[in-house]
Coordinates of C-alpha atoms and ligand atoms in Angstrom, one line a residue:
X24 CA -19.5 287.5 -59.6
X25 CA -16.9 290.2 -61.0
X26 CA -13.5 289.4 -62.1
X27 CA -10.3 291.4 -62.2
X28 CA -7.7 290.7 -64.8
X29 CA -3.7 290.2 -63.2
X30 CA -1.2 291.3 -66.0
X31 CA 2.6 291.2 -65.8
X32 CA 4.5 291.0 -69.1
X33 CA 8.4 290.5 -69.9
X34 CA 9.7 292.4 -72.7
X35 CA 12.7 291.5 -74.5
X36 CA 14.6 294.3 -76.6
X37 CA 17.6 294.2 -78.6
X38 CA 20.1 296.6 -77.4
X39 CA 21.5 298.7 -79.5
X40 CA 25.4 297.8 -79.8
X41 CA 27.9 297.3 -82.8
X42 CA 28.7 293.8 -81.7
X43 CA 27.0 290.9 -80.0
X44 CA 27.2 289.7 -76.7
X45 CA 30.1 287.6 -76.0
X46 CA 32.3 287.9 -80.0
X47 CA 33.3 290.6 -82.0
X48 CA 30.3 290.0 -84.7
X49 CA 28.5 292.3 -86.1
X50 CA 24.9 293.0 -84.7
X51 CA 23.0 294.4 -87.6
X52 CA 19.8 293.7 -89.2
X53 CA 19.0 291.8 -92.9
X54 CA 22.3 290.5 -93.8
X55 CA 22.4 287.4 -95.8
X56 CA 21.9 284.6 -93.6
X57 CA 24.9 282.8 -91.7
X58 CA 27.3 285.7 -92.2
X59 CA 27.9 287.2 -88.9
X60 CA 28.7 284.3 -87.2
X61 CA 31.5 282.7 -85.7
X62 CA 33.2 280.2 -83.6
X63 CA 31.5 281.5 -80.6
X64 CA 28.5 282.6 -81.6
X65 CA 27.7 279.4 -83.4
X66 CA 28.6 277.7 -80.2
X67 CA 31.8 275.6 -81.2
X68 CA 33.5 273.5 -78.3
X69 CA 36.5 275.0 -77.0
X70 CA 35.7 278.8 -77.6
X71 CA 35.3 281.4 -74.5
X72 CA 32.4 284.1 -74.6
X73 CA 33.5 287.8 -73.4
X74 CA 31.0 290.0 -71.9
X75 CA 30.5 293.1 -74.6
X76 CA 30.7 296.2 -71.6
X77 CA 28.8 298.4 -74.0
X78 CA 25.5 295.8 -73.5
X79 CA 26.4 296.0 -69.8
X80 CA 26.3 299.6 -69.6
X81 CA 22.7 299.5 -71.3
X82 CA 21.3 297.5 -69.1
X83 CA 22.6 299.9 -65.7
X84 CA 21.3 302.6 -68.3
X85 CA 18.0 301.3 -68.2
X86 CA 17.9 300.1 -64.8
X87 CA 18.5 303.6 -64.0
X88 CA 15.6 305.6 -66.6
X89 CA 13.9 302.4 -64.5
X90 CA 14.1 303.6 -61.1
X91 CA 16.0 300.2 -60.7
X92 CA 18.5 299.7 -58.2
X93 CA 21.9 298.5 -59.8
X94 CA 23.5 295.3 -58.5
X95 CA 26.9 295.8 -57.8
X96 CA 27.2 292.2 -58.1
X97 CA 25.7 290.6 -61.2
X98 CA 26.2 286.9 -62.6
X99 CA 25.7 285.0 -65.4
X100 CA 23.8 281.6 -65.6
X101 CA 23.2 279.1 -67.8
X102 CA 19.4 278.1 -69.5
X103 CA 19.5 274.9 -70.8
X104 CA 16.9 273.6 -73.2
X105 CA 17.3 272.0 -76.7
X106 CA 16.4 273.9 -80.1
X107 CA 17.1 274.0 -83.3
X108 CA 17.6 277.4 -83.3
X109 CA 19.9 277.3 -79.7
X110 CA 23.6 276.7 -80.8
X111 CA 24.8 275.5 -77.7
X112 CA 22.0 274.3 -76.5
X113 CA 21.7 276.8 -73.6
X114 CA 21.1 280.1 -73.1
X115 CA 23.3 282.5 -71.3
X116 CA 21.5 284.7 -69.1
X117 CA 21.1 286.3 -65.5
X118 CA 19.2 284.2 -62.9
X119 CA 20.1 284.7 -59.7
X120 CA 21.7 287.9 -59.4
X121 CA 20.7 289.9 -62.7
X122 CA 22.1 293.9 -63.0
X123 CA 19.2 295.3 -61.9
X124 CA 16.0 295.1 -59.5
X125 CA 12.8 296.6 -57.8
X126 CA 12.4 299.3 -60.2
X127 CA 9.2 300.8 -61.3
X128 CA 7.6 302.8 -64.7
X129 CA 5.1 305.5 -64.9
X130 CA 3.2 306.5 -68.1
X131 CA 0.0 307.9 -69.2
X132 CA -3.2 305.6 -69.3
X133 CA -6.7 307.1 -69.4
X134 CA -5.8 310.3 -68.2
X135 CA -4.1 309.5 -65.3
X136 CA -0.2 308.7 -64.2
X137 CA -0.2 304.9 -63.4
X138 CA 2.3 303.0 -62.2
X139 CA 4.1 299.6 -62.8
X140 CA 6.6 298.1 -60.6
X141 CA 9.8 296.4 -62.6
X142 CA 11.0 293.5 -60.8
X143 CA 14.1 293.5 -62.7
X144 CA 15.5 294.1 -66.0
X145 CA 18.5 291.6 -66.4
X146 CA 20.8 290.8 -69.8
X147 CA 20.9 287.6 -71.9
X148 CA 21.8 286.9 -75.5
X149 CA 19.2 286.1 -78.6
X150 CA 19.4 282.9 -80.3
X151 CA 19.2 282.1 -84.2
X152 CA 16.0 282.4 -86.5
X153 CA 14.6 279.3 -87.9
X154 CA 13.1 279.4 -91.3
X155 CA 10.1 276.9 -92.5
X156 CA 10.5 275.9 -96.5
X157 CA 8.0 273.7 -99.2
X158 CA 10.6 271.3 -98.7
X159 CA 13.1 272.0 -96.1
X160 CA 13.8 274.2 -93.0
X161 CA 16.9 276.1 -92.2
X162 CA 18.3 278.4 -89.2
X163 CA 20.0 281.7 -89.4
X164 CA 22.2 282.2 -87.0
X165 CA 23.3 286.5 -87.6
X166 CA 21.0 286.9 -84.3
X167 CA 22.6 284.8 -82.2
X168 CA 24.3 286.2 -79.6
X169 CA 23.0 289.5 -80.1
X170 CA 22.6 291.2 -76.9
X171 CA 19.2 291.5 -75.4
X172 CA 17.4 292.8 -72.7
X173 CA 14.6 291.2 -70.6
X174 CA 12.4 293.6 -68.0
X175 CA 10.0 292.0 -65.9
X176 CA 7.3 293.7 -64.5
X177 CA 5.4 293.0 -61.5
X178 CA 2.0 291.9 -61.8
X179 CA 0.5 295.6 -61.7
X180 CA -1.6 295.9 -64.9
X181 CA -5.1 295.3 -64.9
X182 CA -6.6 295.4 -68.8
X183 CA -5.3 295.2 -72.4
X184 CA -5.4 298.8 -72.7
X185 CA -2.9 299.4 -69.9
X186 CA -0.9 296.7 -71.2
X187 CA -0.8 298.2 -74.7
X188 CA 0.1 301.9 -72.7
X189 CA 2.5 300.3 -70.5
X190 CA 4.5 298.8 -73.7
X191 CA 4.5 302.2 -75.7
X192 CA 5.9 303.8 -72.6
X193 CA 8.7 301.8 -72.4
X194 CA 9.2 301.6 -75.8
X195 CA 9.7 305.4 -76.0
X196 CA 11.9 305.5 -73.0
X197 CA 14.4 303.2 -74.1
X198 CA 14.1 304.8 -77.7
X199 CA 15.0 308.1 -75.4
X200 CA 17.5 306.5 -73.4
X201 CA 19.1 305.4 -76.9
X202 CA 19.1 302.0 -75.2
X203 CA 17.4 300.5 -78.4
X204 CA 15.7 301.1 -81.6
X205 CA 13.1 299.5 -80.6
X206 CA 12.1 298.7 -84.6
X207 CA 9.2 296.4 -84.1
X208 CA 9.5 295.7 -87.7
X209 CA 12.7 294.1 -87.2
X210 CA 11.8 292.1 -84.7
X211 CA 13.8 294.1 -82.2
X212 CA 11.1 294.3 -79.2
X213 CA 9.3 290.8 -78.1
X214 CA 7.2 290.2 -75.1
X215 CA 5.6 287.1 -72.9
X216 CA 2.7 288.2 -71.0
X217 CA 1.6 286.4 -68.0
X218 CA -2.2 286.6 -67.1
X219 CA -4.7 285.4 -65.0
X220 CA -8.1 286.8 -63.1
X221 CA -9.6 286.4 -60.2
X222 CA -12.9 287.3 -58.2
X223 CA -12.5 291.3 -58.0
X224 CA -10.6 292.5 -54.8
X225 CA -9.6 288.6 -53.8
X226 CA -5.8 288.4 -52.5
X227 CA -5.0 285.3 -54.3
X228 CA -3.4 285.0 -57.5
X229 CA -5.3 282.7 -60.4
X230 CA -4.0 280.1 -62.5
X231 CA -0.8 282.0 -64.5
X232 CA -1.2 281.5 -68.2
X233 CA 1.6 282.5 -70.2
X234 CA 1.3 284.1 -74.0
X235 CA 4.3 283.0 -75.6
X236 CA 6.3 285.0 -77.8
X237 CA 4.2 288.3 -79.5
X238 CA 5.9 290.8 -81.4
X239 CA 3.6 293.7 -81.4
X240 CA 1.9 295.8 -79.0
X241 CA -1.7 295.6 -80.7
X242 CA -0.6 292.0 -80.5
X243 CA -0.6 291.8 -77.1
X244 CA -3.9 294.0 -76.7
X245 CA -6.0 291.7 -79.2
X246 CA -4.4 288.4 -77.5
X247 CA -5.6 290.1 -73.9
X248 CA -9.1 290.9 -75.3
X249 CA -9.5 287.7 -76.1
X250 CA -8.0 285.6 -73.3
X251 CA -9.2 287.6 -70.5
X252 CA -13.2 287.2 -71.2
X253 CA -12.1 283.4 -72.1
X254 CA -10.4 282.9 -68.6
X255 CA -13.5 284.6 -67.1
X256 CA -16.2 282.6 -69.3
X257 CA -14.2 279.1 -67.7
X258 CA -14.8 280.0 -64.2
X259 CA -18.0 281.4 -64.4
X260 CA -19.5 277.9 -65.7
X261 CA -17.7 276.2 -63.2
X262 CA -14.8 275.0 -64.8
X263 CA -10.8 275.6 -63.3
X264 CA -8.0 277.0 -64.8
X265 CA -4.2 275.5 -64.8
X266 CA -1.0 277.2 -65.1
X267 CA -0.4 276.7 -69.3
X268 CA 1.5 278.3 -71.8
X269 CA -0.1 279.4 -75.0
X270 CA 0.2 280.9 -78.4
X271 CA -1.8 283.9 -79.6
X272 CA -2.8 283.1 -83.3
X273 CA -3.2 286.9 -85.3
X274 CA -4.9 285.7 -88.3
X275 CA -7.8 283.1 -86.3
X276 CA -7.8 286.0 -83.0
X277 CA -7.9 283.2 -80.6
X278 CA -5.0 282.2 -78.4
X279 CA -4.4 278.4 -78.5
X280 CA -2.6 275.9 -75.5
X281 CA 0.9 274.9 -76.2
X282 CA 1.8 272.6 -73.2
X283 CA 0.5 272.3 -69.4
X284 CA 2.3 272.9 -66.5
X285 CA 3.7 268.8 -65.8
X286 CA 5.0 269.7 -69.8
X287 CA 6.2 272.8 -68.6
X288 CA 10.6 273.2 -69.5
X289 CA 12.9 272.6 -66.4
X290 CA 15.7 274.9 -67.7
X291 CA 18.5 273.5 -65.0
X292 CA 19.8 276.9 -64.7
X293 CA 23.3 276.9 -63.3
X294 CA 26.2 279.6 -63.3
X295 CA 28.0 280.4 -66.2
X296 CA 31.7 278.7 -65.0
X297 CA 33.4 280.7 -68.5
X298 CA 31.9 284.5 -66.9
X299 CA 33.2 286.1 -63.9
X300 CA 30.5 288.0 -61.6
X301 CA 30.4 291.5 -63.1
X302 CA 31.2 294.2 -60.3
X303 CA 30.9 297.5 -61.5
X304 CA 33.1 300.5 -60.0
X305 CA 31.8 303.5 -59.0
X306 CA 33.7 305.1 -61.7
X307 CA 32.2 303.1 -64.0
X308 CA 28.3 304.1 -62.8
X309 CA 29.1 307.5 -62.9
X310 CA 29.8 307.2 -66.3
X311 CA 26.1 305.2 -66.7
X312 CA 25.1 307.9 -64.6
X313 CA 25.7 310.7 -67.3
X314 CA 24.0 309.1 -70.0
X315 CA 20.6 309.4 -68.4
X316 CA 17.8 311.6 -69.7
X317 CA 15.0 313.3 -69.4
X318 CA 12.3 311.1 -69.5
X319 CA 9.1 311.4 -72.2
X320 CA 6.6 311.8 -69.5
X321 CA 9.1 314.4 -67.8
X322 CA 9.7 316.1 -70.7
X323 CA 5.9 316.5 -71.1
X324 CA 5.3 317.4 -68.0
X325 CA 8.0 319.9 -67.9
X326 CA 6.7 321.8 -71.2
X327 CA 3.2 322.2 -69.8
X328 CA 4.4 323.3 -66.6
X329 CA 7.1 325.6 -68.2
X330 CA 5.2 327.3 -71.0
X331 CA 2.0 326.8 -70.3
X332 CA 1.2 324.4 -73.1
X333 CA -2.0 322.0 -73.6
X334 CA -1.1 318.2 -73.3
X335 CA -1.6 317.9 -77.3
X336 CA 1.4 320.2 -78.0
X337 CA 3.3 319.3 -75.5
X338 CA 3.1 315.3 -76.6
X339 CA 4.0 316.9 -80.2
X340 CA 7.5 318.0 -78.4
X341 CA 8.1 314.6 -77.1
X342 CA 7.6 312.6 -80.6
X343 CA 9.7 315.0 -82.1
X344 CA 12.6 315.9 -79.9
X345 CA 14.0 318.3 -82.5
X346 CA 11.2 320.3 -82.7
X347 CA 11.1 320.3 -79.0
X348 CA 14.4 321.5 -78.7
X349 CA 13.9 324.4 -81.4
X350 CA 10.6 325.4 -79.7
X351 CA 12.4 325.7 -76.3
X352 CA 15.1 327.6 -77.5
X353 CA 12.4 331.0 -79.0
X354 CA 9.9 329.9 -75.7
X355 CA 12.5 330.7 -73.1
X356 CA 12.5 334.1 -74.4
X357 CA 9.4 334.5 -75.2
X358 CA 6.0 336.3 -73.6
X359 CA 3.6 334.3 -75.3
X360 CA 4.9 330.4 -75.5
X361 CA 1.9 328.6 -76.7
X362 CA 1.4 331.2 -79.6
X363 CA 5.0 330.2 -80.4
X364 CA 4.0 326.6 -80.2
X365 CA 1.4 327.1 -82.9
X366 CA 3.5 328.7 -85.4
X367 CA 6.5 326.2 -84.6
X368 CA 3.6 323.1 -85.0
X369 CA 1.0 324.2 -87.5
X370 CA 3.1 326.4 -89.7
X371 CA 7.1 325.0 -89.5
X372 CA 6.3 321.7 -89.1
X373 CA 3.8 321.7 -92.2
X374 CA 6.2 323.6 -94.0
X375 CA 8.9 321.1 -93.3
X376 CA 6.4 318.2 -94.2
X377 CA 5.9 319.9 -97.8
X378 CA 9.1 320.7 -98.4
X379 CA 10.7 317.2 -98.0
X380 CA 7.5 315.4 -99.7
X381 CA 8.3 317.7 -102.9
X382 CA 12.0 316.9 -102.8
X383 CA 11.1 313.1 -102.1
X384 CA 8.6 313.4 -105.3
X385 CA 11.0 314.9 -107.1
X386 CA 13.9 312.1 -106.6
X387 CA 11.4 309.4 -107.5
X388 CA 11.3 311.6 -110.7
X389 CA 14.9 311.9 -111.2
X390 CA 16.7 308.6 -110.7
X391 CA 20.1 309.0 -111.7
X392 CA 20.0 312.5 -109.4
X393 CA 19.3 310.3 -106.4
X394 CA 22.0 307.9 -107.0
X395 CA 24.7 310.0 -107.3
X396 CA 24.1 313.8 -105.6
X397 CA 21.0 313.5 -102.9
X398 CA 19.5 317.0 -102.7
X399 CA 20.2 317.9 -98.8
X400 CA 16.6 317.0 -96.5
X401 CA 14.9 320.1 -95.1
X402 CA 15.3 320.1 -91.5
X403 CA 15.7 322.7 -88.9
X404 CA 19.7 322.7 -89.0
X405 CA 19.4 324.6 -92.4
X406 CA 16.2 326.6 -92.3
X407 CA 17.0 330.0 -93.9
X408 CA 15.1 332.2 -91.0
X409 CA 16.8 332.6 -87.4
X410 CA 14.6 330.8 -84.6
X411 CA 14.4 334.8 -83.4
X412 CA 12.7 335.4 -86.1
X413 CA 9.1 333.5 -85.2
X414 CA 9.7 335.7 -81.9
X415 CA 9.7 338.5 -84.1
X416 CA 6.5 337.6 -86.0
X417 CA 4.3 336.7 -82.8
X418 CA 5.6 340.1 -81.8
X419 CA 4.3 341.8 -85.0
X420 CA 0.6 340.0 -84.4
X421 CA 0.7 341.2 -80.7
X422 CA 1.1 344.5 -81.8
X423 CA -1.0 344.7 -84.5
X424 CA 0.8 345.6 -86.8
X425 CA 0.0 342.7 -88.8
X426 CA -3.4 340.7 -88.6
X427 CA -3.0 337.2 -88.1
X428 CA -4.0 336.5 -91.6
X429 CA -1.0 338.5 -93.2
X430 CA 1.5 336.8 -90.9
X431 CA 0.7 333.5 -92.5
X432 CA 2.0 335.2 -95.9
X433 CA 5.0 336.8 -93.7
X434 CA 5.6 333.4 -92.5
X435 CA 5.9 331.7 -96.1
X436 CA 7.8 334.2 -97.2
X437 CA 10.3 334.2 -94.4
X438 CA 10.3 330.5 -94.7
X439 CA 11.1 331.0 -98.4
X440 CA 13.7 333.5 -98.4
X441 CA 14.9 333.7 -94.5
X442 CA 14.4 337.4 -94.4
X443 CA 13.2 339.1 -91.4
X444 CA 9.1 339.4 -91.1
X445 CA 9.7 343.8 -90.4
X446 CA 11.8 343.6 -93.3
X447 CA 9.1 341.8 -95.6
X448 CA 6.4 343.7 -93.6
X449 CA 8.1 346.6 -94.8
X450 CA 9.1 345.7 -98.0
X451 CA 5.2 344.4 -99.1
X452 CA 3.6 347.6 -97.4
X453 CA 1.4 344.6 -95.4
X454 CA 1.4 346.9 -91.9
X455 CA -2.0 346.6 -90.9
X456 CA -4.4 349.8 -91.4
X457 CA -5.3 351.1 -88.4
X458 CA -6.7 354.5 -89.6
X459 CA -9.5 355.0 -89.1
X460 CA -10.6 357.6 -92.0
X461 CA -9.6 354.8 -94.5
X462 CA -11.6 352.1 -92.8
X463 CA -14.5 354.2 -93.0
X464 CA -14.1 354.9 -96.4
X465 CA -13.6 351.2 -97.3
X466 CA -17.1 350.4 -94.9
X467 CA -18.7 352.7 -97.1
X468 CA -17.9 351.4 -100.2
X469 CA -18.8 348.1 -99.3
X470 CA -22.3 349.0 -97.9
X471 CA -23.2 350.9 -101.1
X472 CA -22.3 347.8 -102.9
X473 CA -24.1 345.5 -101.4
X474 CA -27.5 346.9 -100.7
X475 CA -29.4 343.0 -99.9
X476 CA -27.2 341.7 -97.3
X477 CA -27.6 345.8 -95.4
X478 CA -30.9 345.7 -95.7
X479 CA -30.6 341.6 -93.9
X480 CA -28.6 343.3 -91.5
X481 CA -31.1 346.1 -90.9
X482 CA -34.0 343.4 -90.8
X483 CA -32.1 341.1 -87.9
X484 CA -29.8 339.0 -89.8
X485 CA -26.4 339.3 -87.5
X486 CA -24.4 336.9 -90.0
X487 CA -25.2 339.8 -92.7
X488 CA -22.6 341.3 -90.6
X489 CA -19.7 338.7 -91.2
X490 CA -20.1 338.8 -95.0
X491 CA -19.9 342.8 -95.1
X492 CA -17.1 342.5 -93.0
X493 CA -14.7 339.6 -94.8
X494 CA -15.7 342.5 -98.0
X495 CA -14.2 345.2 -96.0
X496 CA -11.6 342.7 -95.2
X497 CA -11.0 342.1 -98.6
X498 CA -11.1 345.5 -100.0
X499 CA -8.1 346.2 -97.8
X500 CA -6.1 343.2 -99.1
X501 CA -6.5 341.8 -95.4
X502 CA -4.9 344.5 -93.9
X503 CA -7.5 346.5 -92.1
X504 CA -7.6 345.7 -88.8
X505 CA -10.3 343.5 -88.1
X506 CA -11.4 344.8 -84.9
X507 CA -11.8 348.2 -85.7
X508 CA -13.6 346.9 -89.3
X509 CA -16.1 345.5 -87.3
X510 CA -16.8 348.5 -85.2
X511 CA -17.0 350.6 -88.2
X512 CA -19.1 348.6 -89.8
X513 CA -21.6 348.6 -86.9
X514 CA -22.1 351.3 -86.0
X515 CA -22.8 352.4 -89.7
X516 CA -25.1 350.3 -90.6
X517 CA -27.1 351.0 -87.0
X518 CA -27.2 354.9 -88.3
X519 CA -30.1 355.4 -89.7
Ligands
ZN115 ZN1 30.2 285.6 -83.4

């Protein structure tokens, strides 16, 4: 029998406020432990939480890049359970009525647009980090509090590979939505997935199995590639499955059970009696409203729609929004976008990329430089050529005044001293020869000089023909026009 895998995962990310969730602490990453903390966020009797509006406004933010409806009534509840690491010893989150709902996400994955439905993407806060000593353990409570964000999907995805796609998509939206940072480094982007299979096309869900608690997306790929075939390999020898929860161990690749379902936590959620319900004005959405962009897949979409771009460039433009932006502002006016694109990716960019390792190198060099006067980064605020100017040069090649060869040195110099590519066309007498009477003269130096690869010519050999011409070529100093070289050339050496 053939089994199908049933995927739904919840991803928690760390929005990305100045404060926490309910007090006035900092939320910032790697301060010494147990120094943004407070009364409230270290859960003292007595003290009142207050609902930080920013985190409330990202979360309707991403509701909306969501396709989420937005509950104009939201609540808090309370998630009781015991921990070290749990201050007050429960959780505040949304249960029952979170901010938003029945949303859905569409990405890339194996060449085609899928889609997952969001069942909701609702706020609650982080709790502290516990840390494991030879002799002791300790908790660290900066996190606590921090505002996060959990969005649930639907069951929709099918295999580790989508689940790994899916993750990278939402990752990049909410980095585009400037929801979060997403840093998976800093622990800013966790996930549970929920997975089971089933006999291919059956209705019927199989036995859930939660994988508690991963903290990278190839994480979440290995676990799947493991625990999928395992679930498969249980049913097909005739064994069952029960709803569990378990752990995905990176450095054995094997997941491992943490507790059964009759172990499973009763959380006793009940409302939050120190929040009021949190009903947002219209006022107040429209203001969410503005801050929503365009999304990655949109974007890409748009610039292979727009200037005719091939999917690689185009996903270029979405990594690096900047260099989006600057391409789109010469490819409006230009004829020729994607010849644009290529000098704005293979020639800018790798510019850029040499420019700042050299002045990077150099620091490292020069300590006490570093430390007190940073030499500015190159970026494309302070390039020394006008964005115009790139139109200028693909207008040079397209005339043929310049072969593409020469542009490259036009380009570097432009990049180098921001002058216009006609003036250091000009200035370097590189104009492209188009004469005719001095090509010829050029072919005929070149075939008196190189008798052996004529007569190959002569005999049959067409590469013969390639070599003569890169020595016309370089006679000129690249500037001969290639096409016209190459006609030349032939029908010289076809005289007799
Ligand atoms: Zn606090």
């Amino acid at each position: 029998m053939d089994y199908e895998a049933v995927i739904g995962l919840e991803t928690h990310v760390q929005l990305k406020t100045r404060s926490k969730m309910w007090c006035g602490c900092a939320n910032e990453f790697g301060a010494p432990p147990n120094t943004n903390v407070c009364p409230v966020c270290l859960g003292m009797p007595g003290v009142l939480p207050v609902a930080n509006e920013e985190a409330l406004r990202l979360t309707a933010l991403t509701g909306l890049l969501l396709n989420c409806t937005v509950s104009r009534v939201a609540k808090f509840d309370r998630k009781n359970y015991f921990y070290p690491d749990v201050p007050k010893n429960y959780q505040i989150t949304q249960y029952a009525q979170p901010s938003t709902m029945n949303g859905y996400m569409d990405f890339e994955f194996n060449g085609r647009i899928s889609r997952v439905r969001i069942t909701r993407a609702h706020l609650e806060e982080d709790v502290g980090k516990n840390f494991h000593f030879e002799r002791n353990s300790g908790v660290d409570f900066n996190r606590a509090g921090v505002p996060l964000l959990e969005i649930v999907s639907e069951p929709d995805i099918t295999g580790a590979d989508m689940a790994y796609e899916y993750l990278n998509a939402l990752k990049d939206i909410l980095v585009y939505g400037v929801v979060s940072d997403c840093d998976m480094e800093k622990g800013m982007v966790r996930c549970d997935v929920n997975v089971s299979v089933r006999p291919r096309g059956a209705q019927e869900f199989g036995a859930k199995i939660e994988i508690k608690n991963m903290n990278s997306f190839s994480g979440v790929r290995k676990a799947l590639e493991y625990e999928i075939p395992r679930q498969i390999e249980v049913l097909k020898s005739g064994g069952k499955l029960s709803q569990s929860t378990r752990r995905w161990d990176d450095v054995t690749g094997v997941t491992e059970e943490m507790r059964t379902k009759e172990h499973a936590h009763d959380y006793r959620y009940f409302p939050e009696p120190d929040l009021m319900p949190f009903e947002p004005t219209d006022e107040w959405l429209t203001e969410v409203r503005k801050r929503v962009v365009e999304l990655p897949l949109a974007r890409k979409q748009r610039f292979m729609r727009n200037y005719q771009l091939p999917a690689s460039d185009a996903q270029t433009f979405v990594w690096d929004v900047p260099l989006g932006d600057y391409f789109e502002k010469i490819a409006k006016q230009a004829k020729n976008p994607k010849a644009v694109a290529n000098w704005v990716i293979n020639n800018l960019r790798a510019k850029m990329t040499e420019a700042n390792e050299r002045s990077r190198r150099g620091n490292e060099a020069d300590v006490s430089l570093t430390a007190v006067n940073p030499p500015p980064h190159m970026t494309l605020a302070n390039l020394k050529f006008k964005p115009d100017a790139i139109l200028e040069l693909v207008g040079l090649v397209e005339n043929k005044t310049i072969s593409t060869a020469i542009a490259q040195q036009v380009f570097n110099a432009m990049f180098d001293t921001g002058e216009s590519p006609a003036a250091i066309v000009r200035e370097k007498g590189l104009a492209q020869v188009s004469d005719t009477s001095a090509i010829e003269k050029f072919c005929d130096e070149v075939i008196a000089a190189n008798p052996g690869p004529v007569s190959d010519f002569r005999k049959g050999r067409a590469a013969a023909l390639n070599f003569l011409k890169g020595q016309v070529m370089k006679l000129s100093k690249g500037k001969a026009n290639p096409n016209l070289v190459g006609e030349i050339l032939e029908r010289k050496l076809k005289q007799p």
